[in-house]
Amino acid sequence: MKVGVVGATGEVGRAMVKVLEEFNVPVTELRLFASERSVGKEIEFRGEKVKVELLTEEAMKWDCDYFLFSAGASVSRKFAPIAAENGVTVIDNSSAFRMEKDIPLVVPEVNAHLLKGYTGIIANPNCSTIQMILSIYKLHEVYGIEEIFVATYQSVSGAGHKGIEELLSQERGENVVRVFPKPIHRNVIPLIGDVQDNLFTQEEMKMINETRKILNDYSIRVYPTTVRVPVLYGHSEAVMVRLKRPFESLEKVKEIIASGEDVVVTDDLVTAVDVAGKNETYVCRLRKGDERSILFWNVADNIRVGAATNAVRILLKHAKMNGRM
Ligand SMILES: NC(=O)c1ccc[n+]([C@@H]2O[C@H](COP(=O)([O-])OP(=O)(O)OC[C@H]3O[C@@H](n4cnc5c(N)ncnc54)[C@H](OP(=O)(O)O)[C@@H]3O)[C@@H](O)[C@H]2O)c1
């Protein structure tokens, strides 16, 4: 199949190229697109160097099978509809289309059924939402979820390459504060995205709205606090889930969470540094609050689980469900 990656030089785009290779996606032709800053740069795919091209409207008319987008919401808004109108399936990592009624918002382990017979734009959820959903969706199937309290500990790579550079330059002693609202080196910042009228941030609203849309249950109440921490890769989350019905035992809960796809439940202590480069979400420190509430820690590679791997998994499921491979 022919695949295009838009935003190929970014943190997520580069990971997409790696994951396409690692997951043995049968790509017959790969084209990479970015801004004029990157034209001519080379990125390796299966031992060969692929040159980065300029993203143009003309390029979006390429008769390919899939475009994977990860170049920000404004780029997606402008270019993704051109490809979609041309009959190509677009898997978009930005927030541009996630809440649109007719656009599926997909975590393939949870709601891949939406992909059957669908062509057009498919939205990839926000990174913090994906890893949380993967750790709770089986609990929702078995007991029903009433509410979720979550505090995130999000790495600087969640803000793209410039987020990583800002932490590294502050570590070198430079006084650069551009990407984050306060110095992030030796600090913790409880604000990701702009504050909305209801005083929650954009990132927090994504966790609320996207969770309900993916689980297709608008009665679930989600109370997030999203926090940036000086970690390079890997988002962590302290989650408390309140169920509709009492659970039998922590052992049973472990079994149920672990029955989810691409989730690892462990008694070991797992941290962000441990999961860099991994494609699973890890759940540890599971505890009982009361007979209906469970507390745990979850951690995943935000660039992979939270973006690139989810997008490639969507591509694979979509291709299989629609006779393309
Ligand atoms: N980082 C995460 O954890 C994460 C998770 C989920 C979703 N996402 C989403 O994925 C997208 C990319 O994130 P990232 O972390 O990879 O950011 P990044 O490292 O800053 O990379 C941005 C990419 O977009 C390209 N780009 C920017 N403006 C462009 C333009 N006008 N025309 C063409 N290409 C353009 C850049 O190309 P140049 O190199 O030429 O500038 C680069 O390839 C964002 O929408 C983000 O919200 C990120």
mmCIF file of C-alpha atoms and ligand atoms in Angstrom:
data_model
loop_
_atom_site.group_PDB
_atom_site.id
_atom_site.type_symbol
_atom_site.label_atom_id
_atom_site.label_comp_id
_atom_site.label_asym_id
_atom_site.label_seq_id
_atom_site.Cartn_x
_atom_site.Cartn_y
_atom_site.Cartn_z
ATOM 1 C CA MET A 1 0.000 0.000 0.000
ATOM 2 C CA LYS A 2 1.032 3.611 -0.583
ATOM 3 C CA VAL A 3 1.379 5.763 2.538
ATOM 4 C CA GLY A 4 2.146 9.451 3.069
ATOM 5 C CA VAL A 5 3.300 10.930 6.390
ATOM 6 C CA VAL A 6 2.655 14.643 6.944
ATOM 7 C CA GLY A 7 4.835 16.165 9.669
ATOM 8 C CA ALA A 8 7.392 13.422 9.105
ATOM 9 C CA THR A 9 10.290 15.322 10.695
ATOM 10 C CA GLY A 10 8.512 15.849 14.030
ATOM 11 C CA GLU A 11 8.629 13.714 17.161
ATOM 12 C CA VAL A 12 5.434 11.883 16.205
ATOM 13 C CA GLY A 13 6.130 11.740 12.446
ATOM 14 C CA ARG A 14 9.541 10.134 12.931
ATOM 15 C CA ALA A 15 8.017 7.591 15.310
ATOM 16 C CA MET A 16 5.298 6.838 12.736
ATOM 17 C CA VAL A 17 7.940 5.934 10.163
ATOM 18 C CA LYS A 18 9.671 3.648 12.709
ATOM 19 C CA VAL A 19 6.419 1.990 13.765
ATOM 20 C CA LEU A 20 5.348 1.398 10.126
ATOM 21 C CA GLU A 21 8.623 -0.482 9.740
ATOM 22 C CA GLU A 22 8.503 -2.338 13.081
ATOM 23 C CA PHE A 23 4.888 -3.469 12.544
ATOM 24 C CA ASN A 24 5.759 -4.747 9.036
ATOM 25 C CA VAL A 25 3.056 -2.660 7.395
ATOM 26 C CA PRO A 26 3.155 -3.690 3.716
ATOM 27 C CA VAL A 27 4.143 -0.254 2.430
ATOM 28 C CA THR A 28 5.054 -0.270 -1.258
ATOM 29 C CA GLU A 29 5.664 3.459 -1.489
ATOM 30 C CA LEU A 30 6.306 5.935 1.338
ATOM 31 C CA ARG A 31 6.314 9.705 0.855
ATOM 32 C CA LEU A 32 7.232 12.124 3.616
ATOM 33 C CA PHE A 33 6.059 15.727 3.907
ATOM 34 C CA ALA A 34 6.934 18.680 6.128
ATOM 35 C CA SER A 35 7.433 22.446 5.878
ATOM 36 C CA GLU A 36 10.001 24.164 3.672
ATOM 37 C CA ARG A 37 12.413 24.089 6.638
ATOM 38 C CA SER A 38 12.832 20.354 6.133
ATOM 39 C CA VAL A 39 12.694 19.866 2.379
ATOM 40 C CA GLY A 40 15.469 17.525 1.263
ATOM 41 C CA LYS A 41 16.163 16.069 4.725
ATOM 42 C CA GLU A 42 16.386 12.291 4.669
ATOM 43 C CA ILE A 43 14.650 9.817 6.950
ATOM 44 C CA GLU A 44 15.477 6.128 6.927
ATOM 45 C CA PHE A 45 12.785 3.546 6.216
ATOM 46 C CA ARG A 46 13.712 -0.153 5.903
ATOM 47 C CA GLY A 47 17.367 0.710 5.320
ATOM 48 C CA GLU A 48 16.667 3.250 2.580
ATOM 49 C CA LYS A 49 16.751 7.008 2.812
ATOM 50 C CA VAL A 50 13.502 8.776 1.894
ATOM 51 C CA LYS A 51 13.695 12.501 1.060
ATOM 52 C CA VAL A 52 11.283 14.895 2.766
ATOM 53 C CA GLU A 53 9.066 16.840 0.359
ATOM 54 C CA LEU A 54 7.244 20.128 0.752
ATOM 55 C CA LEU A 55 3.634 19.791 1.871
ATOM 56 C CA THR A 56 1.426 21.284 -0.846
ATOM 57 C CA GLU A 57 -2.210 21.047 -1.913
ATOM 58 C CA GLU A 58 -1.028 19.259 -5.048
ATOM 59 C CA ALA A 59 0.736 16.600 -2.947
ATOM 60 C CA MET A 60 -2.561 15.887 -1.194
ATOM 61 C CA LYS A 61 -3.969 14.708 -4.514
ATOM 62 C CA TRP A 62 -1.530 11.787 -4.568
ATOM 63 C CA ASP A 63 -3.517 8.638 -5.234
ATOM 64 C CA CYS A 64 -2.359 6.728 -2.168
ATOM 65 C CA ASP A 65 -4.073 4.535 0.441
ATOM 66 C CA TYR A 66 -3.386 6.431 3.665
ATOM 67 C CA PHE A 67 -2.088 9.767 4.848
ATOM 68 C CA LEU A 68 -0.901 9.921 8.462
ATOM 69 C CA PHE A 69 -0.987 13.520 9.703
ATOM 70 C CA SER A 70 1.017 14.912 12.641
ATOM 71 C CA ALA A 71 1.807 18.526 11.823
ATOM 72 C CA GLY A 72 -0.600 20.369 14.114
ATOM 73 C CA ALA A 73 -4.265 21.316 13.894
ATOM 74 C CA SER A 74 -4.024 24.215 11.435
ATOM 75 C CA VAL A 75 -2.078 22.117 8.907
ATOM 76 C CA SER A 76 -4.612 19.297 9.286
ATOM 77 C CA ARG A 77 -7.562 21.661 8.826
ATOM 78 C CA LYS A 78 -6.094 22.981 5.599
ATOM 79 C CA PHE A 79 -4.705 19.834 3.979
ATOM 80 C CA ALA A 80 -6.491 16.746 5.346
ATOM 81 C CA PRO A 81 -9.874 17.535 3.711
ATOM 82 C CA ILE A 82 -8.188 17.759 0.289
ATOM 83 C CA ALA A 83 -6.826 14.238 0.626
ATOM 84 C CA ALA A 84 -10.105 12.939 2.055
ATOM 85 C CA GLU A 85 -12.106 14.463 -0.803
ATOM 86 C CA ASN A 86 -9.736 12.669 -3.136
ATOM 87 C CA GLY A 87 -10.848 9.347 -1.601
ATOM 88 C CA VAL A 88 -7.805 8.792 0.631
ATOM 89 C CA THR A 89 -8.214 7.726 4.265
ATOM 90 C CA VAL A 90 -6.528 10.221 6.575
ATOM 91 C CA ILE A 91 -5.487 9.341 10.119
ATOM 92 C CA ASP A 92 -5.041 12.644 11.915
ATOM 93 C CA ASN A 93 -3.115 13.116 15.149
ATOM 94 C CA SER A 94 -4.124 16.702 15.770
ATOM 95 C CA SER A 95 -7.101 17.998 17.711
ATOM 96 C CA ALA A 96 -8.667 19.509 14.539
ATOM 97 C CA PHE A 97 -11.464 17.006 13.930
ATOM 98 C CA ARG A 98 -11.694 14.954 17.123
ATOM 99 C CA MET A 99 -14.979 16.322 18.371
ATOM 100 C CA GLU A 100 -16.734 16.505 15.003
ATOM 101 C CA LYS A 101 -19.853 14.379 15.135
ATOM 102 C CA ASP A 102 -19.268 12.410 11.955
ATOM 103 C CA ILE A 103 -15.537 11.829 12.449
ATOM 104 C CA PRO A 104 -14.639 8.634 14.299
ATOM 105 C CA LEU A 105 -12.301 9.115 17.263
ATOM 106 C CA VAL A 106 -10.506 5.808 17.495
ATOM 107 C CA VAL A 107 -8.473 3.790 19.956
ATOM 108 C CA PRO A 108 -8.465 0.602 17.886
ATOM 109 C CA GLU A 109 -8.428 -1.759 20.868
ATOM 110 C CA VAL A 110 -11.688 -0.152 22.031
ATOM 111 C CA ASN A 111 -13.811 1.059 19.109
ATOM 112 C CA ALA A 112 -12.298 -0.272 15.869
ATOM 113 C CA HIS A 113 -15.802 -1.273 14.725
ATOM 114 C CA LEU A 114 -16.225 2.366 13.604
ATOM 115 C CA LEU A 115 -13.645 1.749 10.862
ATOM 116 C CA LYS A 116 -15.657 -0.821 8.919
ATOM 117 C CA GLY A 117 -16.735 0.621 5.588
ATOM 118 C CA TYR A 118 -15.454 4.080 6.551
ATOM 119 C CA THR A 119 -13.332 6.339 4.336
ATOM 120 C CA GLY A 120 -12.397 9.912 5.108
ATOM 121 C CA ILE A 121 -10.750 11.476 8.137
ATOM 122 C CA ILE A 122 -10.213 9.359 11.255
ATOM 123 C CA ALA A 123 -9.120 11.189 14.395
ATOM 124 C CA ASN A 124 -6.465 9.929 16.770
ATOM 125 C CA PRO A 125 -7.249 10.990 20.362
ATOM 126 C CA ASN A 126 -5.070 13.081 22.655
ATOM 127 C CA CYS A 127 -2.090 11.207 24.134
ATOM 128 C CA SER A 128 -3.217 11.375 27.797
ATOM 129 C CA THR A 129 -6.676 10.160 26.841
ATOM 130 C CA ILE A 130 -5.441 7.127 24.882
ATOM 131 C CA GLN A 131 -3.347 5.665 27.693
ATOM 132 C CA MET A 132 -6.074 6.264 30.275
ATOM 133 C CA ILE A 133 -8.734 4.674 28.065
ATOM 134 C CA LEU A 134 -6.564 1.602 27.472
ATOM 135 C CA SER A 135 -6.283 1.045 31.201
ATOM 136 C CA ILE A 136 -10.009 1.463 31.973
ATOM 137 C CA TYR A 137 -12.029 0.251 29.003
ATOM 138 C CA LYS A 138 -12.383 -3.322 30.213
ATOM 139 C CA LEU A 139 -13.514 -2.094 33.643
ATOM 140 C CA HIS A 140 -16.154 -0.047 31.875
ATOM 141 C CA GLU A 141 -17.364 -3.111 29.967
ATOM 142 C CA VAL A 142 -17.640 -5.204 33.134
ATOM 143 C CA TYR A 143 -18.752 -2.802 35.883
ATOM 144 C CA GLY A 144 -19.644 0.473 34.149
ATOM 145 C CA ILE A 145 -17.650 3.599 35.049
ATOM 146 C CA GLU A 146 -19.362 6.396 36.939
ATOM 147 C CA GLU A 147 -16.486 8.835 37.355
ATOM 148 C CA ILE A 148 -12.752 9.216 36.890
ATOM 149 C CA PHE A 149 -10.371 11.425 38.869
ATOM 150 C CA VAL A 150 -7.026 11.752 37.129
ATOM 151 C CA ALA A 151 -3.864 13.807 37.596
ATOM 152 C CA THR A 152 -1.374 13.585 34.748
ATOM 153 C CA TYR A 153 2.414 13.904 34.832
ATOM 154 C CA GLN A 154 3.151 14.707 31.179
ATOM 155 C CA SER A 155 6.591 14.722 29.596
ATOM 156 C CA VAL A 156 7.958 17.697 27.660
ATOM 157 C CA SER A 157 7.913 15.750 24.359
ATOM 158 C CA GLY A 158 4.133 16.070 24.531
ATOM 159 C CA ALA A 159 4.743 19.633 23.345
ATOM 160 C CA GLY A 160 6.761 18.377 20.368
ATOM 161 C CA HIS A 161 10.437 18.769 19.639
ATOM 162 C CA LYS A 162 10.481 22.351 20.882
ATOM 163 C CA GLY A 163 9.344 21.136 24.317
ATOM 164 C CA ILE A 164 12.337 18.810 24.546
ATOM 165 C CA GLU A 165 14.691 21.579 23.453
ATOM 166 C CA GLU A 166 13.328 23.941 26.087
ATOM 167 C CA LEU A 167 13.987 21.494 28.933
ATOM 168 C CA LEU A 168 17.468 20.649 27.603
ATOM 169 C CA SER A 169 18.424 24.312 27.250
ATOM 170 C CA GLN A 170 17.195 25.101 30.769
ATOM 171 C CA GLU A 171 19.233 22.133 32.038
ATOM 172 C CA ARG A 172 22.286 23.777 30.422
ATOM 173 C CA GLY A 173 21.528 26.920 32.421
ATOM 174 C CA GLU A 174 20.009 28.993 29.615
ATOM 175 C CA ASN A 175 17.131 31.248 30.576
ATOM 176 C CA VAL A 176 14.693 30.306 27.776
ATOM 177 C CA VAL A 177 10.979 30.180 28.684
ATOM 178 C CA ARG A 178 8.935 30.020 25.472
ATOM 179 C CA VAL A 179 7.011 26.766 25.184
ATOM 180 C CA PHE A 180 5.925 26.293 28.798
ATOM 181 C CA PRO A 181 4.412 29.046 30.964
ATOM 182 C CA LYS A 182 7.110 28.680 33.675
ATOM 183 C CA PRO A 183 10.598 27.125 33.825
ATOM 184 C CA ILE A 184 10.144 23.351 33.570
ATOM 185 C CA HIS A 185 13.639 22.335 34.720
ATOM 186 C CA ARG A 186 13.430 21.247 38.396
ATOM 187 C CA ASN A 187 9.782 22.251 38.370
ATOM 188 C CA VAL A 188 6.227 20.950 37.919
ATOM 189 C CA ILE A 189 3.652 23.053 36.038
ATOM 190 C CA PRO A 190 -0.067 22.393 36.634
ATOM 191 C CA LEU A 191 -1.243 23.977 33.382
ATOM 192 C CA ILE A 192 -1.300 22.464 29.870
ATOM 193 C CA GLY A 193 -3.118 24.473 27.205
ATOM 194 C CA ASP A 194 -5.213 27.591 27.635
ATOM 195 C CA VAL A 195 -7.656 28.000 30.506
ATOM 196 C CA GLN A 196 -11.300 27.833 29.372
ATOM 197 C CA ASP A 197 -14.346 29.713 30.745
ATOM 198 C CA ASN A 198 -15.008 26.844 33.178
ATOM 199 C CA LEU A 199 -11.376 27.154 34.473
ATOM 200 C CA PHE A 200 -10.347 23.752 33.125
ATOM 201 C CA THR A 201 -7.544 23.826 30.527
ATOM 202 C CA GLN A 202 -7.835 22.724 26.892
ATOM 203 C CA GLU A 203 -5.863 19.566 27.711
ATOM 204 C CA GLU A 204 -8.226 18.761 30.596
ATOM 205 C CA MET A 205 -11.281 19.322 28.384
ATOM 206 C CA LYS A 206 -9.794 16.941 25.808
ATOM 207 C CA MET A 207 -9.590 14.220 28.479
ATOM 208 C CA ILE A 208 -13.211 14.834 29.490
ATOM 209 C CA ASN A 209 -14.792 15.063 26.037
ATOM 210 C CA GLU A 210 -12.687 12.472 24.243
ATOM 211 C CA THR A 211 -13.153 9.835 26.987
ATOM 212 C CA ARG A 212 -16.927 10.140 26.675
ATOM 213 C CA LYS A 213 -16.854 10.029 22.884
ATOM 214 C CA ILE A 214 -14.545 6.987 22.671
ATOM 215 C CA LEU A 215 -16.459 5.003 25.305
ATOM 216 C CA ASN A 216 -19.711 6.285 23.765
ATOM 217 C CA ASP A 217 -21.048 7.074 27.233
ATOM 218 C CA TYR A 218 -21.788 10.715 27.931
ATOM 219 C CA SER A 219 -22.814 10.019 31.524
ATOM 220 C CA ILE A 220 -19.202 9.397 32.630
ATOM 221 C CA ARG A 221 -17.830 12.245 34.746
ATOM 222 C CA VAL A 222 -14.117 12.942 34.305
ATOM 223 C CA TYR A 223 -12.168 15.246 36.670
ATOM 224 C CA PRO A 224 -8.642 15.790 35.268
ATOM 225 C CA THR A 225 -5.731 17.960 36.360
ATOM 226 C CA THR A 226 -3.066 17.986 33.658
ATOM 227 C CA VAL A 227 0.498 18.680 34.728
ATOM 228 C CA ARG A 228 3.810 19.079 32.877
ATOM 229 C CA VAL A 229 6.877 17.487 34.477
ATOM 230 C CA PRO A 230 10.579 17.617 33.514
ATOM 231 C CA VAL A 231 10.608 14.159 31.910
ATOM 232 C CA LEU A 232 11.667 13.743 28.265
ATOM 233 C CA TYR A 233 9.443 10.880 27.136
ATOM 234 C CA GLY A 234 6.499 9.061 28.752
ATOM 235 C CA HIS A 235 3.327 10.359 30.361
ATOM 236 C CA SER A 236 2.247 9.066 33.782
ATOM 237 C CA GLU A 237 -1.198 9.305 35.322
ATOM 238 C CA ALA A 238 -2.563 8.831 38.847
ATOM 239 C CA VAL A 239 -6.063 7.526 38.198
ATOM 240 C CA MET A 240 -9.005 6.861 40.490
ATOM 241 C CA VAL A 241 -11.961 5.145 38.862
ATOM 242 C CA ARG A 242 -15.336 4.950 40.553
ATOM 243 C CA LEU A 243 -17.400 2.046 39.221
ATOM 244 C CA LYS A 244 -21.157 1.704 38.964
ATOM 245 C CA ARG A 245 -21.108 -1.738 40.588
ATOM 246 C CA PRO A 246 -18.857 -3.129 43.369
ATOM 247 C CA PHE A 247 -15.871 -5.222 42.299
ATOM 248 C CA GLU A 248 -15.097 -8.638 43.784
ATOM 249 C CA SER A 249 -11.372 -8.325 44.569
ATOM 250 C CA LEU A 250 -8.247 -6.524 43.420
ATOM 251 C CA GLU A 251 -7.075 -9.772 41.813
ATOM 252 C CA LYS A 252 -10.235 -9.834 39.708
ATOM 253 C CA VAL A 253 -9.743 -6.168 38.741
ATOM 254 C CA LYS A 254 -6.165 -6.916 37.679
ATOM 255 C CA GLU A 255 -7.411 -9.771 35.532
ATOM 256 C CA ILE A 256 -10.031 -7.570 33.903
ATOM 257 C CA ILE A 257 -7.688 -4.658 33.140
ATOM 258 C CA ALA A 258 -5.081 -7.112 31.791
ATOM 259 C CA SER A 259 -7.665 -8.692 29.490
ATOM 260 C CA GLY A 260 -7.537 -5.467 27.490
ATOM 261 C CA GLU A 261 -5.350 -5.434 24.385
ATOM 262 C CA ASP A 262 -1.937 -3.750 24.643
ATOM 263 C CA VAL A 263 -2.187 -3.253 28.416
ATOM 264 C CA VAL A 264 0.280 -4.698 30.920
ATOM 265 C CA VAL A 265 -0.727 -4.936 34.581
ATOM 266 C CA THR A 266 2.170 -5.516 36.919
ATOM 267 C CA ASP A 267 3.137 -5.540 40.605
ATOM 268 C CA ASP A 268 6.476 -4.006 39.609
ATOM 269 C CA LEU A 269 7.036 -0.288 39.819
ATOM 270 C CA VAL A 270 6.950 1.091 36.259
ATOM 271 C CA THR A 271 8.062 4.636 35.481
ATOM 272 C CA ALA A 272 8.168 6.849 32.396
ATOM 273 C CA VAL A 273 11.835 6.075 31.788
ATOM 274 C CA ASP A 274 11.041 2.334 31.712
ATOM 275 C CA VAL A 275 8.442 2.631 28.939
ATOM 276 C CA ALA A 276 10.260 4.807 26.406
ATOM 277 C CA GLY A 277 10.046 3.045 23.030
ATOM 278 C CA LYS A 278 7.338 0.592 24.181
ATOM 279 C CA ASN A 279 3.956 0.146 22.512
ATOM 280 C CA GLU A 280 1.931 -0.884 25.573
ATOM 281 C CA THR A 281 0.290 0.982 28.435
ATOM 282 C CA TYR A 282 1.497 -0.131 31.870
ATOM 283 C CA VAL A 283 -0.680 -0.228 34.984
ATOM 284 C CA CYS A 284 0.835 -0.620 38.452
ATOM 285 C CA ARG A 285 0.273 0.321 42.114
ATOM 286 C CA LEU A 286 -3.290 -0.917 41.972
ATOM 287 C CA ARG A 287 -5.213 -0.210 45.199
ATOM 288 C CA LYS A 288 -8.736 -0.466 46.548
ATOM 289 C CA GLY A 289 -10.413 2.776 47.675
ATOM 290 C CA ASP A 290 -13.757 1.309 48.686
ATOM 291 C CA GLU A 291 -15.904 -1.420 47.173
ATOM 292 C CA ARG A 292 -16.540 0.668 44.044
ATOM 293 C CA SER A 293 -13.311 2.639 43.667
ATOM 294 C CA ILE A 294 -9.924 1.640 42.358
ATOM 295 C CA LEU A 295 -6.711 3.629 42.301
ATOM 296 C CA PHE A 296 -3.686 2.988 40.093
ATOM 297 C CA TRP A 297 -0.737 4.477 38.271
ATOM 298 C CA ASN A 298 -0.523 4.218 34.524
ATOM 299 C CA VAL A 299 2.339 5.057 32.242
ATOM 300 C CA ALA A 300 2.996 4.913 28.493
ATOM 301 C CA ASP A 301 5.252 6.335 25.797
ATOM 302 C CA ASN A 302 3.246 9.392 24.700
ATOM 303 C CA ILE A 303 4.843 9.549 21.263
ATOM 304 C CA ARG A 304 4.084 5.892 20.548
ATOM 305 C CA VAL A 305 0.998 4.749 22.490
ATOM 306 C CA GLY A 306 -0.305 8.325 22.605
ATOM 307 C CA ALA A 307 0.215 9.050 18.907
ATOM 308 C CA ALA A 308 2.283 7.079 16.364
ATOM 309 C CA THR A 309 1.490 3.506 17.431
ATOM 310 C CA ASN A 310 -2.201 4.281 17.828
ATOM 311 C CA ALA A 311 -2.239 5.781 14.312
ATOM 312 C CA VAL A 312 -0.476 2.775 12.767
ATOM 313 C CA ARG A 313 -2.792 0.398 14.636
ATOM 314 C CA ILE A 314 -5.755 2.316 13.179
ATOM 315 C CA LEU A 315 -4.220 1.967 9.712
ATOM 316 C CA LEU A 316 -3.728 -1.791 10.125
ATOM 317 C CA LYS A 317 -7.225 -2.418 11.485
ATOM 318 C CA HIS A 318 -8.793 -0.215 8.824
ATOM 319 C CA ALA A 319 -6.858 -1.963 6.059
ATOM 320 C CA LYS A 320 -7.794 -5.433 7.359
ATOM 321 C CA MET A 321 -11.459 -4.592 7.943
ATOM 322 C CA ASN A 322 -11.849 -3.062 4.505
ATOM 323 C CA GLY A 323 -10.060 -5.655 2.398
ATOM 324 C CA ARG A 324 -6.957 -3.593 1.731
ATOM 325 C CA MET A 325 -4.524 -6.222 3.005
HETATM 326 N N1 LIG B 1 4.036 14.825 21.027
HETATM 327 C C1 LIG B 1 3.006 14.118 21.455
HETATM 328 O O1 LIG B 1 3.051 13.448 22.520
HETATM 329 C C2 LIG B 1 1.749 14.078 20.667
HETATM 330 C C3 LIG B 1 0.791 13.150 21.029
HETATM 331 C C4 LIG B 1 -0.399 13.106 20.329
HETATM 332 C C5 LIG B 1 -0.602 13.971 19.286
HETATM 333 N N2 LIG B 1 0.341 14.883 18.944
HETATM 334 C C6 LIG B 1 0.048 15.776 17.836
HETATM 335 O O2 LIG B 1 0.876 15.471 16.723
HETATM 336 C C7 LIG B 1 1.207 16.652 16.014
HETATM 337 C C8 LIG B 1 2.719 16.789 15.902
HETATM 338 O O3 LIG B 1 3.323 16.738 17.160
HETATM 339 P P1 LIG B 1 4.889 16.557 17.344
HETATM 340 O O4 LIG B 1 5.055 16.322 18.791
HETATM 341 O O5 LIG B 1 5.462 15.576 16.386
HETATM 342 O O6 LIG B 1 5.423 18.034 16.957
HETATM 343 P P2 LIG B 1 6.843 18.499 16.402
HETATM 344 O O7 LIG B 1 7.933 17.648 16.914
HETATM 345 O O8 LIG B 1 6.879 19.955 16.697
HETATM 346 O O9 LIG B 1 6.729 18.290 14.802
HETATM 347 C C9 LIG B 1 5.866 19.039 14.014
HETATM 348 C C10 LIG B 1 5.891 18.521 12.591
HETATM 349 O O10 LIG B 1 4.949 19.273 11.824
HETATM 350 C C11 LIG B 1 5.608 19.846 10.692
HETATM 351 N N3 LIG B 1 5.007 21.124 10.357
HETATM 352 C C12 LIG B 1 4.796 22.190 11.152
HETATM 353 N N4 LIG B 1 4.235 23.210 10.451
HETATM 354 C C13 LIG B 1 4.109 22.767 9.182
HETATM 355 C C14 LIG B 1 3.605 23.344 7.980
HETATM 356 N N5 LIG B 1 3.112 24.583 7.947
HETATM 357 N N6 LIG B 1 3.616 22.601 6.844
HETATM 358 C C15 LIG B 1 4.103 21.338 6.864
HETATM 359 N N7 LIG B 1 4.602 20.739 7.963
HETATM 360 C C16 LIG B 1 4.596 21.447 9.111
HETATM 361 C C17 LIG B 1 7.039 20.009 11.142
HETATM 362 O O11 LIG B 1 7.863 20.143 10.010
HETATM 363 P P3 LIG B 1 9.267 20.958 10.058
HETATM 364 O O12 LIG B 1 10.262 20.021 10.660
HETATM 365 O O13 LIG B 1 9.533 21.234 8.613
HETATM 366 O O14 LIG B 1 9.034 22.172 10.881
HETATM 367 C C18 LIG B 1 7.242 18.700 11.890
HETATM 368 O O15 LIG B 1 7.440 17.654 10.976
HETATM 369 C C19 LIG B 1 0.502 17.776 16.767
HETATM 370 O O16 LIG B 1 -0.760 17.982 16.173
HETATM 371 C C20 LIG B 1 0.328 17.230 18.143
HETATM 372 O O17 LIG B 1 -0.758 17.810 18.837
HETATM 373 C C21 LIG B 1 1.523 14.945 19.604
#
